[in-house]
PDB file of C-alpha atoms and ligand atoms in Angstrom:
ATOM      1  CA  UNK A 294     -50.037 -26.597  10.804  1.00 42.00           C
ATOM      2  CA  UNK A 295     -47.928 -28.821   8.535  1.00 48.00           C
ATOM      3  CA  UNK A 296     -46.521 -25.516   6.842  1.00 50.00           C
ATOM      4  CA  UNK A 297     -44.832 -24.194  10.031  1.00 51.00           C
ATOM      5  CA  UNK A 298     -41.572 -26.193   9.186  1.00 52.00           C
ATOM      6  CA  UNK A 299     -41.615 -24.715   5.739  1.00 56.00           C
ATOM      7  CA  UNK A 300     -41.906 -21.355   6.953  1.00 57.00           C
ATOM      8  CA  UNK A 301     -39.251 -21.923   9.732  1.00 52.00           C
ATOM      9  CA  UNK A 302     -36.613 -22.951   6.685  1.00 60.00           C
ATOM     10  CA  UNK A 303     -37.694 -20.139   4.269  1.00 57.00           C
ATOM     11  CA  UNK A 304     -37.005 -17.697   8.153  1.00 53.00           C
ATOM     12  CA  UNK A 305     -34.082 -19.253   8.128  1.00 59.00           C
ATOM     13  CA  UNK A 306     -32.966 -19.173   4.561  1.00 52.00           C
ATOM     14  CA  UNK A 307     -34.105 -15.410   4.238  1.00 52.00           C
ATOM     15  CA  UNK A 308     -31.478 -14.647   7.446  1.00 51.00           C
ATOM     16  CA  UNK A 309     -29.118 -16.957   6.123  1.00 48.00           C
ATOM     17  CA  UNK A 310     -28.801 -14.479   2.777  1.00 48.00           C
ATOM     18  CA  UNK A 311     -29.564 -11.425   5.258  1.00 49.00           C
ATOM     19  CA  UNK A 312     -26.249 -12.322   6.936  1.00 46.00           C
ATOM     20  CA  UNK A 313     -24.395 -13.336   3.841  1.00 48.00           C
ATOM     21  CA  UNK A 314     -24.927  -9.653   2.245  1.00 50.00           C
ATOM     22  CA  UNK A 315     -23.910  -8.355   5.246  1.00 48.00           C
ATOM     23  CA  UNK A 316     -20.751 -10.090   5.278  1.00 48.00           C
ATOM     24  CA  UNK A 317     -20.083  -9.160   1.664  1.00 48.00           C
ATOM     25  CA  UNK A 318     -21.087  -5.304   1.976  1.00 45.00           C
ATOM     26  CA  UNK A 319     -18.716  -4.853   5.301  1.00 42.00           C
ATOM     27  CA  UNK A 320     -16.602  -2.703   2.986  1.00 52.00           C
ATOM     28  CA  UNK A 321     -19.820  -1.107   1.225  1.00 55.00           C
ATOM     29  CA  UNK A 322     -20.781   0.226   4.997  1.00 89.00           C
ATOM     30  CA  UNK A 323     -17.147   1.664   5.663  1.00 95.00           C
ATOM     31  CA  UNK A 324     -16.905   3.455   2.118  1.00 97.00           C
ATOM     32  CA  UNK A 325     -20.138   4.646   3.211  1.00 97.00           C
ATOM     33  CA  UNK A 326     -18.888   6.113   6.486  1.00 97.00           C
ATOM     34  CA  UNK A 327     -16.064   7.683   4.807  1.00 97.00           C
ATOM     35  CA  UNK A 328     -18.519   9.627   2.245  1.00 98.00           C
ATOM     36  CA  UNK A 329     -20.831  10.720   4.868  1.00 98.00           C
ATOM     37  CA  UNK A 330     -17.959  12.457   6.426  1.00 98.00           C
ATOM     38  CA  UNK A 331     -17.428  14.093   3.281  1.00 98.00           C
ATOM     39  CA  UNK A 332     -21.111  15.252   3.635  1.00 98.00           C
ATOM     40  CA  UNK A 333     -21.236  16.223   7.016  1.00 98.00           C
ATOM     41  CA  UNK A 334     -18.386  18.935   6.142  1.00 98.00           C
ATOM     42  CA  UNK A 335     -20.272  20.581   3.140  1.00 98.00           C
ATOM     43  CA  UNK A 336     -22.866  22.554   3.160  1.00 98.00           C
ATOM     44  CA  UNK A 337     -25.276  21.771   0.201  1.00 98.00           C
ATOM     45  CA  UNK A 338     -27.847  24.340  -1.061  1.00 98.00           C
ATOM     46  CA  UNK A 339     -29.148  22.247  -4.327  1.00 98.00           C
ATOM     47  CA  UNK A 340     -29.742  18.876  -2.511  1.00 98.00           C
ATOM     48  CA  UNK A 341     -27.502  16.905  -3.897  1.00 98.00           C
ATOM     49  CA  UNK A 342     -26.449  14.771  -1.764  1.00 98.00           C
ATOM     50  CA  UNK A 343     -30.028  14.393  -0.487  1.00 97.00           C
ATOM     51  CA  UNK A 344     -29.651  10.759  -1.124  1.00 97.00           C
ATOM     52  CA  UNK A 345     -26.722   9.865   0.963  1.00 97.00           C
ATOM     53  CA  UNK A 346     -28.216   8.159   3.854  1.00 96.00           C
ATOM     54  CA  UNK A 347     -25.876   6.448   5.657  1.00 93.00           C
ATOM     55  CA  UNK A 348     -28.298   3.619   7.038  1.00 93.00           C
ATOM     56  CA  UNK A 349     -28.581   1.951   3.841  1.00 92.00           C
ATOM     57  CA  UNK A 350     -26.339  -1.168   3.344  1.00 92.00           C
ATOM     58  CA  UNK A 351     -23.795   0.467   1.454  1.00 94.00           C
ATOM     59  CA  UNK A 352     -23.447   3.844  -0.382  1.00 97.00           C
ATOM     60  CA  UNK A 353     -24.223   2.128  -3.910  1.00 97.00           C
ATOM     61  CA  UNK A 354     -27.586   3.506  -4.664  1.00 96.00           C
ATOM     62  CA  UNK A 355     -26.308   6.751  -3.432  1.00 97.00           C
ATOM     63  CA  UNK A 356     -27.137   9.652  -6.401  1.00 98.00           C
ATOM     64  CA  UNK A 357     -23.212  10.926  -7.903  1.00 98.00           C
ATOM     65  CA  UNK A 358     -22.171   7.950  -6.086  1.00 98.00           C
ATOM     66  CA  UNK A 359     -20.733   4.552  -8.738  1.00 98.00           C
ATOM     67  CA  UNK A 360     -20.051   1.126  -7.519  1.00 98.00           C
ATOM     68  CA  UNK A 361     -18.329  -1.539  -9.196  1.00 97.00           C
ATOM     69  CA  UNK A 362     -19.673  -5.440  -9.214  1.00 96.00           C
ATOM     70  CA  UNK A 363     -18.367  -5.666  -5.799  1.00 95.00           C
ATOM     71  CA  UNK A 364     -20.157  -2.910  -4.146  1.00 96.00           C
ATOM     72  CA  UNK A 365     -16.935  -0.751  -3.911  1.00 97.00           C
ATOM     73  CA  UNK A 366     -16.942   2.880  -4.301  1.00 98.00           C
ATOM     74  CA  UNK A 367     -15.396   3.337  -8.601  1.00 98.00           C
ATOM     75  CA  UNK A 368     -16.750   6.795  -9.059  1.00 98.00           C
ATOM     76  CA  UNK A 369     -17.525   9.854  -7.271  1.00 98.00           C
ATOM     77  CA  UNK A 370     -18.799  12.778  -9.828  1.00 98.00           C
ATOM     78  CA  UNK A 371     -19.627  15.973  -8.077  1.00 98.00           C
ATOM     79  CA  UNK A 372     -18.711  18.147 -10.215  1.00 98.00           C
ATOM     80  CA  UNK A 373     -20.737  21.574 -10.455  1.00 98.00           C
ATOM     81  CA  UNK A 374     -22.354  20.668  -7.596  1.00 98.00           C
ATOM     82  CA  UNK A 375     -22.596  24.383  -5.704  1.00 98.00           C
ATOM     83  CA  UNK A 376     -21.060  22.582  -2.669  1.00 98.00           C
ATOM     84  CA  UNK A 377     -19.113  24.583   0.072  1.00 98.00           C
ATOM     85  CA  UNK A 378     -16.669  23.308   2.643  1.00 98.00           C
ATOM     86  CA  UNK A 379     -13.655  20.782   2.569  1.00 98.00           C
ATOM     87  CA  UNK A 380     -12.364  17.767   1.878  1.00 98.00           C
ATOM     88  CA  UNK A 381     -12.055  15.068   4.148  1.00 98.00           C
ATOM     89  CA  UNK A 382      -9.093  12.568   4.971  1.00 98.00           C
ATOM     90  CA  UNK A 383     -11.577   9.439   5.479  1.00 98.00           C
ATOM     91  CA  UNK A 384     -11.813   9.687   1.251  1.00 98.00           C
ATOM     92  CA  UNK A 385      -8.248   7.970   1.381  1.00 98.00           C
ATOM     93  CA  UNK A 386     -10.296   4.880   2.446  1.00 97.00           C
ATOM     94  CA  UNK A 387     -12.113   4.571  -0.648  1.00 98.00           C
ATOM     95  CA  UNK A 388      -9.434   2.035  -2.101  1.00 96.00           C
ATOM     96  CA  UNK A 389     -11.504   1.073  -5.629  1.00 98.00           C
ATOM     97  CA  UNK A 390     -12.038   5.125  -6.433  1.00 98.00           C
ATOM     98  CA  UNK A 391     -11.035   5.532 -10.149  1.00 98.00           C
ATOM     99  CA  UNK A 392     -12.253   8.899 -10.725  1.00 98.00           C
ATOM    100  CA  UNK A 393     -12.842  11.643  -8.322  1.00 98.00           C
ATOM    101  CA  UNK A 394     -14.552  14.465  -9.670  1.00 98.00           C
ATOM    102  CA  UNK A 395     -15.218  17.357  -7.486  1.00 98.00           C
ATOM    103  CA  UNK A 396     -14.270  19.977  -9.817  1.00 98.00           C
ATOM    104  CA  UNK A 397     -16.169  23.808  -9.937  1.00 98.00           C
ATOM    105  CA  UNK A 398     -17.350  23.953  -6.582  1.00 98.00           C
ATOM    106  CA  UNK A 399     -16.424  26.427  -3.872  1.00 98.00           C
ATOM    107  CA  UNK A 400     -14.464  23.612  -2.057  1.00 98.00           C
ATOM    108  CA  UNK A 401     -11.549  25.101   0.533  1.00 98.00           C
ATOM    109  CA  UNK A 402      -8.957  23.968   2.770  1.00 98.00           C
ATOM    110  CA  UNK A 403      -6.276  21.832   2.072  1.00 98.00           C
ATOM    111  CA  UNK A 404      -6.114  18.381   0.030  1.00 98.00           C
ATOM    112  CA  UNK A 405      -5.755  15.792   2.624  1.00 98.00           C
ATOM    113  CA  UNK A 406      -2.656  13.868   2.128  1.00 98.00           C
ATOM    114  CA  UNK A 407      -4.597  10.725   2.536  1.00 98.00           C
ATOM    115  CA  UNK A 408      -5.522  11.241  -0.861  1.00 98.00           C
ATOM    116  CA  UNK A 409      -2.540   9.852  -1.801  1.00 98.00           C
ATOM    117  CA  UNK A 410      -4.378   6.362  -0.995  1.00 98.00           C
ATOM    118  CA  UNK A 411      -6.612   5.939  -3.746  1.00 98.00           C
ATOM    119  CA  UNK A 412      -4.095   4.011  -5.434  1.00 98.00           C
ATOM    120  CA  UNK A 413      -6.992   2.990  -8.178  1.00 98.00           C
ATOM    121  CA  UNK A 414      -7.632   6.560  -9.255  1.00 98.00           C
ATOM    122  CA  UNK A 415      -7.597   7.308 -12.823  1.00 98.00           C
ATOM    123  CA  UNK A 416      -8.423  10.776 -12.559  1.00 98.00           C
ATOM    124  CA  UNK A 417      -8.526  13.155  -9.781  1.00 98.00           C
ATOM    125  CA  UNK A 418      -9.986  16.334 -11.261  1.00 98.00           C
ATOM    126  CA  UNK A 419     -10.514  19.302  -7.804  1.00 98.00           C
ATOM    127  CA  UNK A 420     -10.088  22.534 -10.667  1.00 98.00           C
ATOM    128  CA  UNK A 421     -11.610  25.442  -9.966  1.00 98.00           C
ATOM    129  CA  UNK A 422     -12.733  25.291  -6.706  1.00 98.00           C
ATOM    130  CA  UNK A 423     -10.652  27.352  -3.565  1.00 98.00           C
ATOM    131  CA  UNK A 424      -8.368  24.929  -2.081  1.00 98.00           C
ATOM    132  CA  UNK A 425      -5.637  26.094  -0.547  1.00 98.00           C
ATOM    133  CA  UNK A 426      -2.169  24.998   0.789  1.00 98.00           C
ATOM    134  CA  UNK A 427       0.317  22.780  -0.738  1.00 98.00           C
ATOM    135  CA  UNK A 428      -0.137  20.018  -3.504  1.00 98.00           C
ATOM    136  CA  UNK A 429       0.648  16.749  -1.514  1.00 98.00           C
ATOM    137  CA  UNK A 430       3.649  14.627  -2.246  1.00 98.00           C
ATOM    138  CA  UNK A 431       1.867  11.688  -1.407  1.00 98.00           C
ATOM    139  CA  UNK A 432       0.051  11.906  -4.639  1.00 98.00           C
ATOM    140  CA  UNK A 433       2.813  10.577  -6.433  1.00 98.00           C
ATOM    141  CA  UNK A 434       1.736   7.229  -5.075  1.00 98.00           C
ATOM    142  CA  UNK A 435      -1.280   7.573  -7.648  1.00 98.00           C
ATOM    143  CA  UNK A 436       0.654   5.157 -10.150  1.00 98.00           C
ATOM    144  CA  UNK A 437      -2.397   4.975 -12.323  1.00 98.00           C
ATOM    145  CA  UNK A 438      -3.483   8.417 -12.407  1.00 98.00           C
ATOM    146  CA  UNK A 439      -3.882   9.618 -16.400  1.00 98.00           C
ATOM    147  CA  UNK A 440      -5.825  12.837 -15.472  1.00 98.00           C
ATOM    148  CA  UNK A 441      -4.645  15.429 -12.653  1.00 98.00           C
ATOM    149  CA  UNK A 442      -6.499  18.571 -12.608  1.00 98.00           C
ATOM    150  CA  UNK A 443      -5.845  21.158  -9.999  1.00 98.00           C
ATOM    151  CA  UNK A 444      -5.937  24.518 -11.797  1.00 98.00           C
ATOM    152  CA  UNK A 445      -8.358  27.395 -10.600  1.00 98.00           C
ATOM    153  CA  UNK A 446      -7.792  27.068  -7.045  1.00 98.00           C
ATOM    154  CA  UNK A 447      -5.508  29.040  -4.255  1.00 98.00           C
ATOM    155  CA  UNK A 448      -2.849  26.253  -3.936  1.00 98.00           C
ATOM    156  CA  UNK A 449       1.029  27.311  -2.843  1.00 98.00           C
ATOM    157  CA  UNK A 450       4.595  25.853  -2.532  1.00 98.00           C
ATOM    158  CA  UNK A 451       6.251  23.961  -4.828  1.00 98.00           C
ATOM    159  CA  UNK A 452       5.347  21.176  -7.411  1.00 98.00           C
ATOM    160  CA  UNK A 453       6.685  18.108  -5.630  1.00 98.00           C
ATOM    161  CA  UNK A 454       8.615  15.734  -7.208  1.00 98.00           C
ATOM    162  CA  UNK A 455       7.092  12.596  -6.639  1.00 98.00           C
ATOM    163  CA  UNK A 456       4.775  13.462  -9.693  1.00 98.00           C
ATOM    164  CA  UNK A 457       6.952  12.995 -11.901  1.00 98.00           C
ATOM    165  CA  UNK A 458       7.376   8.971 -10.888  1.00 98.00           C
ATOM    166  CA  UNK A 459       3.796   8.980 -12.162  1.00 98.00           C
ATOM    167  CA  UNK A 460       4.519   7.318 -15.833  1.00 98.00           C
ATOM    168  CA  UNK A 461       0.626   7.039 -16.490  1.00 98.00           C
ATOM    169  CA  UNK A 462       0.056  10.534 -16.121  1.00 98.00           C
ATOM    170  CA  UNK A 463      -1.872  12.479 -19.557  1.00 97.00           C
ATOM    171  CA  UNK A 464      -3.001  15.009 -18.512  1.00 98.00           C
ATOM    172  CA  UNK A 465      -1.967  17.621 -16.096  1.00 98.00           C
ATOM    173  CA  UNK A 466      -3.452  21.124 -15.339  1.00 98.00           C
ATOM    174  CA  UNK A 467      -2.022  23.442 -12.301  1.00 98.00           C
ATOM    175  CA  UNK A 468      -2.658  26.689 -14.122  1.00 98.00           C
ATOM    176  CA  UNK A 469      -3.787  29.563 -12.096  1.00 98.00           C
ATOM    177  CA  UNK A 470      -2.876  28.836  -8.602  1.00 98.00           C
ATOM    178  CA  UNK A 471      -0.105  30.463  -6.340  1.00 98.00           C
ATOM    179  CA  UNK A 472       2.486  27.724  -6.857  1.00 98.00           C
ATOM    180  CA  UNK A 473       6.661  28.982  -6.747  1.00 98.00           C
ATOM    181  CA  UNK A 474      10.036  27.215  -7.486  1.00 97.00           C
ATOM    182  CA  UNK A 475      10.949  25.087 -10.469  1.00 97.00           C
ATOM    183  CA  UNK A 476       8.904  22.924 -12.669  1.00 97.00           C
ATOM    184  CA  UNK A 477      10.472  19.238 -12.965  1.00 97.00           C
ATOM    185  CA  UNK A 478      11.149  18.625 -16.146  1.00 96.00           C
ATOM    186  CA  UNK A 479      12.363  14.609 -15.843  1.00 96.00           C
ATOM    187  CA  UNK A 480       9.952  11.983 -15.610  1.00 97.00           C
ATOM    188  CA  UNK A 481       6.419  11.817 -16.862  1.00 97.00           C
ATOM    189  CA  UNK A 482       6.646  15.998 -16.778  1.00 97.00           C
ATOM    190  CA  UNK A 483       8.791  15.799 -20.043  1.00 95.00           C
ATOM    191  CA  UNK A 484       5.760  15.903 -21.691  1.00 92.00           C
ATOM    192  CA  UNK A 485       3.968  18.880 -20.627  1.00 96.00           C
ATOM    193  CA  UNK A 486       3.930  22.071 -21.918  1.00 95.00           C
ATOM    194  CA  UNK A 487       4.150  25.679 -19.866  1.00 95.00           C
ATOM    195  CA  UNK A 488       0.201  25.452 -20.369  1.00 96.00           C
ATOM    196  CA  UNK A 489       0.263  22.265 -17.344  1.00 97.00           C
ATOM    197  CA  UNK A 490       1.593  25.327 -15.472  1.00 98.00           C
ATOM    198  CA  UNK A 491       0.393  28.855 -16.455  1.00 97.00           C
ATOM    199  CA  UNK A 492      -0.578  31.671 -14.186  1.00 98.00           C
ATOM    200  CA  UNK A 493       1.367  31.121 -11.206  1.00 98.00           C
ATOM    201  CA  UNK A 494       3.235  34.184 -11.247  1.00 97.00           C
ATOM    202  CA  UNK A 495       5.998  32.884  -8.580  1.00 97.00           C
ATOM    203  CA  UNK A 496       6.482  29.519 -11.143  1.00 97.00           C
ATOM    204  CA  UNK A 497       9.724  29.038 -12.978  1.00 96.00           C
ATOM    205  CA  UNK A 498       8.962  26.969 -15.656  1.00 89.00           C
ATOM    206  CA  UNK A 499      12.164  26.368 -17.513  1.00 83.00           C
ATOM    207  CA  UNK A 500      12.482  27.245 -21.585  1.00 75.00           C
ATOM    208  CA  UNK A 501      11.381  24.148 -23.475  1.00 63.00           C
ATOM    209  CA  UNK A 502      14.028  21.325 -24.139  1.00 57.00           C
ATOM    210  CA  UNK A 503      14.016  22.651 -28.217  1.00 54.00           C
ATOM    211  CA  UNK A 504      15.423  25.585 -27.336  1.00 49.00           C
ATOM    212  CA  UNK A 505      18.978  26.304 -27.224  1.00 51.00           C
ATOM    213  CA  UNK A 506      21.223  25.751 -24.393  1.00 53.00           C
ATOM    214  CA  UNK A 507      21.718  29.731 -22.941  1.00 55.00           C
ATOM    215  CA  UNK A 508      25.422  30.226 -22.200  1.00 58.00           C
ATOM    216  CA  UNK A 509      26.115  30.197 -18.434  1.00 58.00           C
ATOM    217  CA  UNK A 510      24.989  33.072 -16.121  1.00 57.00           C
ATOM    218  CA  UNK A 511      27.314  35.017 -14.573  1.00 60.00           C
ATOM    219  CA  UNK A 512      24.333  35.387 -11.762  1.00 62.00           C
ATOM    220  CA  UNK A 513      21.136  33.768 -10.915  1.00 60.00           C
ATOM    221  CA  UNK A 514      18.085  36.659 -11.710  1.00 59.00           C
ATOM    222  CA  UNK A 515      16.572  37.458  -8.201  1.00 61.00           C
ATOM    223  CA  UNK A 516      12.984  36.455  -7.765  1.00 61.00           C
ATOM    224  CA  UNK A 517      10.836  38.887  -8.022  1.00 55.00           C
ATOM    225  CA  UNK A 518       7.387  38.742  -6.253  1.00 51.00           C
TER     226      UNK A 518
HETATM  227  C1  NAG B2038     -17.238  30.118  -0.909  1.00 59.06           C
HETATM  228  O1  NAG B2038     -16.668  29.759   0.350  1.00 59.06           O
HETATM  229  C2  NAG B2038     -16.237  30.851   1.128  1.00 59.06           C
HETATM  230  C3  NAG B2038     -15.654  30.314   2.415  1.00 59.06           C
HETATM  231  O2  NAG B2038     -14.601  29.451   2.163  1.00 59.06           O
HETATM  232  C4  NAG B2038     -17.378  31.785   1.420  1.00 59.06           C
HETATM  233  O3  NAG B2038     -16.913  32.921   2.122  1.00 59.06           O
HETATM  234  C5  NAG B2038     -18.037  32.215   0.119  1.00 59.06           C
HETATM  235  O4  NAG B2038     -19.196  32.973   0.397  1.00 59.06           O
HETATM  236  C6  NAG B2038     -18.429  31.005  -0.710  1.00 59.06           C
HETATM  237  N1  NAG B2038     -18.943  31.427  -2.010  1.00 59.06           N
HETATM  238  C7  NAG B2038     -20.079  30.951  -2.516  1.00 59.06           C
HETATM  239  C8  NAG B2038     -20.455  31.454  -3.864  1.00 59.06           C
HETATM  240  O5  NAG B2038     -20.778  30.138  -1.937  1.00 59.06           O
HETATM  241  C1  NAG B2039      -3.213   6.852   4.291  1.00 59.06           C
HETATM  242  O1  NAG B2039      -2.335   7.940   4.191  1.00 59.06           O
HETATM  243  C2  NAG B2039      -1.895   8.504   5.398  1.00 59.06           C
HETATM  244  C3  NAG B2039      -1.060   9.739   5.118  1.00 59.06           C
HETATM  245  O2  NAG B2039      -0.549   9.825   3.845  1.00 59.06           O
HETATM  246  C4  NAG B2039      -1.235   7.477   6.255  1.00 59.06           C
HETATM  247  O3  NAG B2039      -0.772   8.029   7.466  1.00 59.06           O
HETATM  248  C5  NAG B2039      -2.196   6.347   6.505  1.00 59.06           C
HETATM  249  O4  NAG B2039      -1.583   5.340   7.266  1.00 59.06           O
HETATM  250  C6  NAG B2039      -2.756   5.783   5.232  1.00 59.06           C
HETATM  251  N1  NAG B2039      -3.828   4.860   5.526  1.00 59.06           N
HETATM  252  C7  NAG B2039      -3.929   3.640   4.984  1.00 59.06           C
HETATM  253  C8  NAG B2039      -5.087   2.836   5.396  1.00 59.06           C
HETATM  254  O5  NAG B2039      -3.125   3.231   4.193  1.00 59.06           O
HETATM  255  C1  NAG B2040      13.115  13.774 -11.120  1.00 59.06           C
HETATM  256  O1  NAG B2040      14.112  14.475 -10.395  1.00 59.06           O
HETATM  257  C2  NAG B2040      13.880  14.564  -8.993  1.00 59.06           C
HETATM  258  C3  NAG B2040      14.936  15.464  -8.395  1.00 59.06           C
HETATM  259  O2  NAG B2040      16.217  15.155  -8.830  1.00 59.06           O
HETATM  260  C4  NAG B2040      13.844  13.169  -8.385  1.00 59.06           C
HETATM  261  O3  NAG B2040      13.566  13.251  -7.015  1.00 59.06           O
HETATM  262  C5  NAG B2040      12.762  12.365  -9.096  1.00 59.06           C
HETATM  263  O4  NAG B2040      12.736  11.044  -8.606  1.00 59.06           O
HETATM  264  C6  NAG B2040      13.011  12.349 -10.591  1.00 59.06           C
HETATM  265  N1  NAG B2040      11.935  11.656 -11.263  1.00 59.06           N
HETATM  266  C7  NAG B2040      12.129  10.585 -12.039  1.00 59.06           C
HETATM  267  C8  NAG B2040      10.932  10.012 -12.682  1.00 59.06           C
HETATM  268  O5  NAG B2040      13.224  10.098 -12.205  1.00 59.06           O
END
């Protein structure tokens, strides 16, 4: 009898910690939410996101899925993952994302401009998957990015400019897509070669800044498709 008490405090101690960590995992449960909408719009033959079950506290045990010491989304490594199916604006919300790596799967549609969010990402690596549409400009808001990888897909229209405000950037691969127009050449593009940009057959990419100045036109070549 005279260990009720005892057992009443260590109740109430257990739910005191019970509603702490819920408290401090609020964020956890919404980068959780925003994931499993990722999930619900792929279709996943190998399993691999078997482990994403969205009742847990947050997604941090999650398999592919990295967390930093605050229980906030850092890494998302899918890469090679035989997924199908698209992308999802709700990944905008997952504000501590450094790398997002969802390269060589069959992934289509557009890239949401939410992406443009993840103002923590490092690298954002979607090559070779089918993702179509137009590279958004809101991804020049990525002022950390060092790694941008979007080759190997179906994108279109033109490079947009606000990626060249992106004075971190490394490393940057839109080879093999269906882009047109010019290729910036100011900015953190100054330092990429007409590799960054090869096989997009409607692409100017203009001579490099060795070679001479060409003597003016008399008429601008017409673009041939
Ligand atoms: C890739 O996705 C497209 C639909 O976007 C589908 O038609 C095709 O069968 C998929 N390929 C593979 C290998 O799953
Ligand atoms: C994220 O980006 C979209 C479009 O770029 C914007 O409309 C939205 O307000 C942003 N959300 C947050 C939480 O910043
Ligand atoms: C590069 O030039 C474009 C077009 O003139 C401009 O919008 C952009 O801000 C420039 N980038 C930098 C880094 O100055």
């Amino acid at each position: 009898m005279d260990r009720m008490p005892s057992q009443i405090s260590t109740f109430s101690l257990l739910l005191f910690i019970l509603v702490l960590y819920n408290f401090s995992t609020v964020d956890g449960n919404a980068e959780g939410d925003a994931l499993f909408a990722l999930k619900t719009r792929l279709t996943d033959p190998n399993n691999v996101l078997q482990s994403w079950d969205p009742t847990l506290i947050n997604p941090c045990m999650w398999l592919h899925v990295t967390c930093n010491f605050q229980n906030s989304v850092s890494r998302v490594d899918l890469g090679n993952a035989n997924l199908n199916g698209q992308l999802v604006p709700e990944l905008g919300q997952l504000v501590n994302l450094q790398y997002l790596e969802i390269f060589g799967n069959n992934i289509s549609g557009i890239i949401p401009e939410e992406l443009g969010n993840l103002t923590s990402l490092v690298s954002l690596d979607l090559y070779e998957n089918q993702l179509q549409g137009h590279i958004p400009k809101t991804l020049g808001k990525l002022q950390k990015l060092r790694y941008l990888r979007l080759n190997n897909n179906a994108l279109r229209g033109t490079i947009p400019y606000s990626l060249t405000t992106i004075t971190t950037l490394q490393v940057l691969d839109l080879s093999n897509n269906h882009l047109r127009g010019y290729v910036p050449v100011n900015g953190s593009f100054s330092h990429f070669t007409p590799i960054s940009f090869a096989n997009n057959p409607k692409l100017i990419v203009p001579a490099l800044p060795q070679a001479p100045a060409p003597a003016p036109a008399p008429a601008p070549a017409p673009l041939v498709s």
